[in-house]
Coordinates of C-alpha atoms and ligand atoms in Angstrom, one line a residue:
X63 CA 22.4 27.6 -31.1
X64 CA 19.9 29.5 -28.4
X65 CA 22.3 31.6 -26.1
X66 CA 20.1 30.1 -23.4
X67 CA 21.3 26.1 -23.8
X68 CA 24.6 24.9 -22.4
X69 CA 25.2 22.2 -25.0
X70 CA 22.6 19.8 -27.4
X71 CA 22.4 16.5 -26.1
X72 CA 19.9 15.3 -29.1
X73 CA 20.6 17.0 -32.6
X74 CA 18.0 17.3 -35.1
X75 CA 19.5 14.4 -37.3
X76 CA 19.4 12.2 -34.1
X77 CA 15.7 13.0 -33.4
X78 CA 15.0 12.0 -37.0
X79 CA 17.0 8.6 -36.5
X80 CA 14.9 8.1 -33.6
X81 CA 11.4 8.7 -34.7
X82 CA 12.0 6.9 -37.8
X83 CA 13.5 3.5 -35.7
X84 CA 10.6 3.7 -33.3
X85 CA 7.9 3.8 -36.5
X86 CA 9.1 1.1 -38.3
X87 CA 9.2 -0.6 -34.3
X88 CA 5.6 0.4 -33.8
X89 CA 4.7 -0.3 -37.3
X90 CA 6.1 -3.9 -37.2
X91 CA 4.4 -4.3 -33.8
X92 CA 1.2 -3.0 -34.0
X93 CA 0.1 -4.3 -37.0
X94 CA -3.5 -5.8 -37.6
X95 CA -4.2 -3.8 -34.1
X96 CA -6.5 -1.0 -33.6
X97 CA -3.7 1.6 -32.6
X98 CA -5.0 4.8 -30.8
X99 CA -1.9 7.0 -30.5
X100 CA -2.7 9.1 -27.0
X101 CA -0.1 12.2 -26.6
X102 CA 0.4 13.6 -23.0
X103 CA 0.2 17.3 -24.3
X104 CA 2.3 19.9 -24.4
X105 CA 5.9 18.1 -24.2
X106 CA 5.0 15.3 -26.8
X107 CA 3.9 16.8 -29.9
X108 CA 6.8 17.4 -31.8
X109 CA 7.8 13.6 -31.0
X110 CA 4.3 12.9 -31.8
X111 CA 3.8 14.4 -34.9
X112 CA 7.6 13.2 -36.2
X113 CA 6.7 9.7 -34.9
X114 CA 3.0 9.3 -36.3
X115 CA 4.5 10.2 -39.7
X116 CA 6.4 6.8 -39.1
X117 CA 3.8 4.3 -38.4
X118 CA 2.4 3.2 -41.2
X119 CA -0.6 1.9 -40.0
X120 CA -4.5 2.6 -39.8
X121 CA -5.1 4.9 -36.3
X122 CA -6.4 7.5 -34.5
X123 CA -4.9 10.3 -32.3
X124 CA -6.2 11.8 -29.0
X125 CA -4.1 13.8 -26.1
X126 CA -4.4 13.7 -23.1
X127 CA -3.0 16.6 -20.3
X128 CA -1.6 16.3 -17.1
X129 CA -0.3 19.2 -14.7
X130 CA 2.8 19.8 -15.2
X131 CA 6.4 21.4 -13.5
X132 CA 4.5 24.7 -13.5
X133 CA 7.6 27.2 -13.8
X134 CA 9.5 24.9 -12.0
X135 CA 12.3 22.6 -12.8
X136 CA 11.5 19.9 -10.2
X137 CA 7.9 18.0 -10.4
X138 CA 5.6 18.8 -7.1
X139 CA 4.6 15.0 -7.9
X140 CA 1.0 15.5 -7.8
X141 CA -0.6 15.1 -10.9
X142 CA -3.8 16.1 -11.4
X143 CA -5.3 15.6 -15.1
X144 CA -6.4 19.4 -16.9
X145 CA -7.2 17.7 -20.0
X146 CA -9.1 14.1 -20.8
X147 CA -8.9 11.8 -24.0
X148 CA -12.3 11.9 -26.0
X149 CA -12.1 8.3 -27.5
X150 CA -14.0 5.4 -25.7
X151 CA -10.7 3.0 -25.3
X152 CA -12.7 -0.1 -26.0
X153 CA -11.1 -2.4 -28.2
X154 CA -8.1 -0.2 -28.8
X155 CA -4.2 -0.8 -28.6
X156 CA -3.4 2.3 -26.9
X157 CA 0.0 4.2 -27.6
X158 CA 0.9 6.2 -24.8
X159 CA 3.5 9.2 -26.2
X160 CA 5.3 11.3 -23.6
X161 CA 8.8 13.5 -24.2
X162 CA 10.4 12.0 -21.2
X163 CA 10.3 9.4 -18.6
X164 CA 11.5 11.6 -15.2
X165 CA 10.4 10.1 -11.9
X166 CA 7.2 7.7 -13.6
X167 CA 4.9 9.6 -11.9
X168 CA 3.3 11.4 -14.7
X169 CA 3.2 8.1 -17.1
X170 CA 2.2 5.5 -13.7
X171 CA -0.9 8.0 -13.2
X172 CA -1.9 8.0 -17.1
X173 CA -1.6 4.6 -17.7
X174 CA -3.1 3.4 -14.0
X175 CA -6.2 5.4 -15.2
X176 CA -6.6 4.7 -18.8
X177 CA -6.0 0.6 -17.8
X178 CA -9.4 0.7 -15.9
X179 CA -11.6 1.8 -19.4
X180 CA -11.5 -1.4 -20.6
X181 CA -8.5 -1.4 -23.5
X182 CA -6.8 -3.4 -25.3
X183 CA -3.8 -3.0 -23.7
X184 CA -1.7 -0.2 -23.6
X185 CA 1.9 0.7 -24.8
X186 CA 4.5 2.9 -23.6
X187 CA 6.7 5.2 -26.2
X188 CA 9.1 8.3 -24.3
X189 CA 11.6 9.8 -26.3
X190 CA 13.9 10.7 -23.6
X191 CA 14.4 8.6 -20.5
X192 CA 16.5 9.8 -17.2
X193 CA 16.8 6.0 -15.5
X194 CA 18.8 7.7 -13.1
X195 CA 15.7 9.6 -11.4
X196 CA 13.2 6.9 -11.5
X197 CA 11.1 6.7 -8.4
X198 CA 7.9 4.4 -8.9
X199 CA 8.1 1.3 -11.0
X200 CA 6.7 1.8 -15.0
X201 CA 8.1 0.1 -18.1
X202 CA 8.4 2.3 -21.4
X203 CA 7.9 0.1 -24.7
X204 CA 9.9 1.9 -26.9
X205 CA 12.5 4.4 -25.4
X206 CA 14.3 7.0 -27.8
X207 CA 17.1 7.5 -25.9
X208 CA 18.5 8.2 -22.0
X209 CA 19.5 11.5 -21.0
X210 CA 21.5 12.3 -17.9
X211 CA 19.9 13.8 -14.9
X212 CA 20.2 17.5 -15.9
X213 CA 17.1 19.5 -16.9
X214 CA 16.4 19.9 -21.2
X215 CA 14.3 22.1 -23.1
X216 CA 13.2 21.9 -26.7
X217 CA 11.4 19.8 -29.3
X218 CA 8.3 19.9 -27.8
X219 CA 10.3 20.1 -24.0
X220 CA 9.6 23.4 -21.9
X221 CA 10.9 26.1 -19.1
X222 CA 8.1 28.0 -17.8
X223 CA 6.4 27.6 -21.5
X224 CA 9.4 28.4 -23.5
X225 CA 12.0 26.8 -25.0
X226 CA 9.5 24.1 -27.2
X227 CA 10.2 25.0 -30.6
X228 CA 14.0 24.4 -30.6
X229 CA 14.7 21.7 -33.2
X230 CA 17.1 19.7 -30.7
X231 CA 17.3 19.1 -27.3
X232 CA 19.5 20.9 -25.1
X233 CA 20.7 21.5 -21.5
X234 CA 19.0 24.4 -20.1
X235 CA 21.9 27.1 -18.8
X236 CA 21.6 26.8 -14.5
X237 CA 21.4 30.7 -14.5
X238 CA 18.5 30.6 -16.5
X239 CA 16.4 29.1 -13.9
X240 CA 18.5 29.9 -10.6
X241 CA 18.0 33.7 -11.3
Ligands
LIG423 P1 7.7 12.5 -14.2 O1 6.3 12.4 -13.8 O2 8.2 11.3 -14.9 O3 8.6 12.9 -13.1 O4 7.9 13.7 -15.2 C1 7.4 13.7 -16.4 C2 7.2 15.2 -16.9 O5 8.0 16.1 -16.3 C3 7.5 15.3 -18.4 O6 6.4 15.0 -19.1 C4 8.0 16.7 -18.5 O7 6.9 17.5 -18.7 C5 8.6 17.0 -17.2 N1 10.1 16.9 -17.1 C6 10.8 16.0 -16.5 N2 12.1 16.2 -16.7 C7 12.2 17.3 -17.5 C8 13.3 18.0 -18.1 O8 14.5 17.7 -18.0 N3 12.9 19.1 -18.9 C9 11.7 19.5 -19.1 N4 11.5 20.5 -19.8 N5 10.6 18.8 -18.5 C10 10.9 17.7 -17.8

């Protein structure tokens, strides 16, 4: 284990139980749909890619990116979008993917936004949700599994840009970041 992490709150085996229940849940779902898979980069794409490889279905993939904690561990709560989707929506069952479900804020400004070019609808999948820290109201579809409120790194999940290529998801050490 990374010297760095306190302890592994999702193992590598759980991540794989996980991805493969929410594909067969989105497969069963979204089938006969038009399914555009939209990852909120960078903090999605392991659970993307793992996920995708679950859905066997017809769809396309765009990302979408959003500002993010910046070096921080606590969100400034303005978002401001650094990166737009390139599909036209129309028609589409959108699959919003995002690593985890903090405050809503992030997810409430993606899918206000995307709602207004004319999709099908649009669908909610977060690996990790922290219920406890929830602070404006959005519904996720298909949740991997809750977390408590402390701050995680890995599998796609960063501090200051590192940390994303661990293969679970762990507690990130306090001194770490307090330094
Ligand atoms: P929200 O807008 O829901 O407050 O925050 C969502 C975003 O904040 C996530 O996409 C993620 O980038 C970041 N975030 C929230 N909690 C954590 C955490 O515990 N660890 C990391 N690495 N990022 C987090």
């Amino acid at each position: 284990m990374n010297t760095d992490i306190e302890k592994i709150i999702v193992t590598e085996n759980e991540l794989a139980q996980i991805t493969a229940r929410l594909g067969k849940q989105i497969t069963n779902d979204f089938a006969g749909k038009k399914l555009l898979i939209v990852g909120i980069l960078k903090g999605s794409i392991y659970f993307l890619t793992d996920l995708s490889r679950h859905i066997e279905l017809p769809c396309n993939i765009d990302f979408i990116q959003a500002s993010s904690y910046g070096g921080n561990t606590v969100s400034s709560g303005e978002i401001s979008i650094i990166k737009d989707i390139q599909s036209d929506l129309t028609g589409f069952d959108v699959l919003l993917v995002e690593d985890i479900l903090d405050t809503g804020r992030t997810l409430k400004h993606i899918y206000d936004m995307l709602s207004e070019r004319n999709p099908q609808s649009i669908s909610i999948a977060a690996l990790l949700d922290k219920p406890a820290r929830r602070e404006v109201k959005i519904h996720a579809d298909y949740i991997g599994i809750d977390v408590p409120d402390a701050f995680v790194v890995g599998y796609g999940l960063d501090y200051n840009q590192f940390y994303r290529n661990l293969p679970y998801i762990g507690i990130l050490k306090e001194e770490i970041y307090k330094k």
